[in-house]
Structure formats: C-alpha cells, structure tokens
Amino acid sequence: SSDECTASSQHCAVSNECRNASSFAQLVSSYFDSTADTNNDRNLSVLPQLRGTIDHLLSAHELTSLLASLPSDMFIDAAGYNTDVNERSRGGYTAPVGYAAIGLRELSSPTYVTKATYDKILQIRELVRFTTEQSLHLCPGTLYIDYSTISQKMEGGTHRPHADNCYHYYDEANHNLATCHSTTTTTATMMKEHPHPQRVAASILYLNDEFDGGEFYFANRHAGDGDDVVDTLVPVQPGRMMYFTSGVENLHGALPVRRRIKKDHQQKAEPTRRLALAMWYVTDPELEEYVPPFRDVIDSHQSLGDDETKNGSQTTTKDVTDPNDPNAPEQLFSIRIPSNDFSMATTSLVEGMGIYLTSEQNAHRSSWKVNRYGDEGDTLHVLFKDHSAMFSLNFKLENDLVIIIVERHTDGRKRPSLQYMLQESVMLHSVLDALSRLISEVNLDEAETTFTKDVDLARQTLPARRA
Ligand SMILES: O=C(O)CCC(=O)C(=O)O
Ligand SMILES: [Fe+2]
C-alpha cells in the first residue's frame, strides 16, 4: 500500500508506489522526528525527498515565445500578499521588496495576453503541477493548486527567508532552530495567524535570466540573517523548476536582483526583471483556485449555468442535431446495455449513476455540479465549476436495449477550458468504472457483451488515464 512509502523506506524511488496526502504529511513530519537523528533534532536524511530541482522543463523556444507574449508592465504590486500597513508592522504576510505579480484573473483577460498565451500558461501550469507531484512521489491527483502567479522581481527585489505555510521563530530552547510553533506565548500572540497554513508544497519555474544575482536559496535554520543565512544556493536558469514542501524544513528566500552590466555597451533600455511562474499546492480540493475562462472582449451572452437553472426542459437530448447549430452538443460516446441480460430497470440505473455522481460532486464540491432532468429523471447533467462546459448522460430505453448517450455541451461560442478538458476525461473514466461496477452487481456475463465492447470503445476515445 502507499503507506509503505514513507521516509524510512526506499520503496517509492524503486517501485511505482505513490504517496497519498496522509503518507505525504507523515513523511514531512518525519523530518522533525528527533529520535532519528543526532544532528540538531532534524532528520536530514528526509530532506532530499522534500525538495529538488528540475532543469529544462520548457524548451528554449517555448521560453522565448512565452516571454515575448507576456506584458512588459501592468504587473500588480504585492499581488497575493497583504498590503495592510498594520500587518506590515506586525511582521505579517507582506510582499517581498520589489515584487509584483499577475495571477489567472489578469491573465484570463485580453488586456494582458492573448487567448493562445493564456492556454499555453494553463498548459505549463498543469505540467508544473504534474511534475511536482511526480517528483514528490505523490499519487496522481494529490496536489491541487491553491494559487498560481507570474511573479516579477525588479532590480533590488529580494526575498527574506521564510516558510510558505507558517511564520517561523528561532527557538532558544532548541539550539536556536527555526520552528513554526512558538513555545513562548508572547511571540505566539504577537504574530498573526499565517494566511496559508494548508499549503503543503510550492514550485517555482524560472523564465528568464537577463539579470545578475536573484539566486534562490534554502536558508540556514539557525537564528540570524547574517552571512551564513544561505545554506544551499540555486542559481536561476530559464526552464529550471524548484519544488519543495512548505514548512520550516524548507526555509527559503531570494538574493537581490541586480542589473546586468554588459561590456559591449549594447545595453538594452528594458528594465531589469526576474520572471517566474510560482505555484503553491494544497491537498484539499476545496481550496483549489478558480481558473477563469478566457474573457472575450465582447462577453454579452449568458453562461451555461444561467441557462440551465432557468430552463430545465431544454436539456432533454435532441434526437436530431443540426450540424450548423453551434449549441448542438457533441456526442462523446454511447453505451448499450442489452436489457434481457440486465434485470435493472433504466430508472434504477439512472438512480445508481446519480448517486455515484453526487458523491463525486461532494468529494470535489468546488469542481462539479450534478443535476437530474427529464420527467422520468432520465438525464444527468454534470457542470464544471468554470461553466465553460458540461457533459450529460442521457438514458434511453430502445427495444431491448438501454442506451446511455454521453455528450459534451458548450455555449457554442467558447471552447471548453483546458482544465475542463483535463478533468472531463478523468471523470468519464470514473463514470465508466462506476457503470461497470453497477452492471457487474447484476451478474452480466462480462466478457462477450455489447456493454463491455462499448465501454472499451469509449475508453479508446478518452485521453489515457494518468497513471
Ligand atoms: O522567487 C523566488 O525564487 C522565491 C519566491 C518565494 O519563495 C515565494 O514567493 O514564496
Ligand atoms: Fe516562498
């Protein structure tokens, strides 16, 4: 089981075993297990499993075209941080010096980038998430993105050592080592609560290197900001990605960004800036950040979700679809279940799938919304949170067959978001799994049936499961 993939076992690296959220949490806490180690009560052998560097995540071409398509200004000062002066005086969650950023809210607007650039950024964002997950030997789907941003540090921009999910203290009783939990009540009450205690990991993908300095570093866990604060220095390289867990085991910062002085006097007039795609992760799907669909300049039509609540009857599947109707749903696949093999009535099948999808909805409440339509309740609609698309399951009884038609619906103007497309295939695979379970409960002769063949065919049309 995945529980075996903990700090003490070398299992994860050599086998396909993956960590789930709880065995991951266990691994992180094993770093603080003082029994394991004599070196300052920190289990240093765990550290390499909690951080790392991946180079050449993007090709030189991808980097060049991404950089060329990013806005040269319009970055928002201190985006994602608290700008409250009172907060600043408490040493709370305030932005680093010389820092500005743009998040998905900005990037989804044509004021900032084109739709193609936004799509590319979302694609890179998913690649980075996936790579972080794999690098930490996490099971597919363990990490949800809580915040992603393109960060910019200008000349002089720097980042003091910090942990990403807590404020740290130097614990005098414990060799002046940094810790998240203050033992002195005065310090504890002085400090405000960290705004992101749920963050478990972060990644930073560096995009350019037209500057000097600006190195990332892991900080020494001993007290003081002196010369020895840098423990491990990581020079910035375009296409280099750092990942690390978010606690005090990975105190980190960035050295000041300096202007690059070129010898050939061909100095560009462009201001010095250090660009990165920074992302923070949680394991609770409820905390996943909203991915807005790209906003077209003219955005006058109603969203899918609005239409839906207004008029449930329009949701019945059309038998004849006009190929020129942009609102026509796209059939993804259909599944036939011979009803003489199958004692379960259509209604109980709809019921079973409804219950299954509703439980999925509850497990990922922020992602999908399930509705049931039709007089006999023979259609299930599964709407994605960004309202860019939905899919439907329509159940029909035809002669001696139950037919389930699976369709994708959009508003006919915008394509489904990339996030929708990625999650749709995951959902549809699990719908087919659930259907197969329902069918096997009624003892259908598995191997040779129409049903099994249709399921296999359907799976072939879906992108492969992430494994
Ligand atoms: O830009 C960097 O290299 C570090 C950024 C960082 O640690 C943060 O924003 O939390
Ligand atoms: Fe950080």
mmCIF file of C-alpha atoms in Angstrom, residues 65 93 266 300 326 387:
data_model
loop_
_atom_site.group_PDB
_atom_site.id
_atom_site.type_symbol
_atom_site.label_atom_id
_atom_site.label_comp_id
_atom_site.label_asym_id
_atom_site.label_seq_id
_atom_site.Cartn_x
_atom_site.Cartn_y
_atom_site.Cartn_z
ATOM 1 C CA SER A 65 7.764 32.776 -27.125
ATOM 2 C CA TYR A 93 2.176 38.416 5.457
ATOM 3 C CA GLN A 266 24.697 47.421 -26.313
ATOM 4 C CA SER A 300 -22.649 39.530 -23.617
ATOM 5 C CA PRO A 326 -23.317 25.918 -32.566
ATOM 6 C CA HIS A 387 -19.067 26.952 -16.545
#
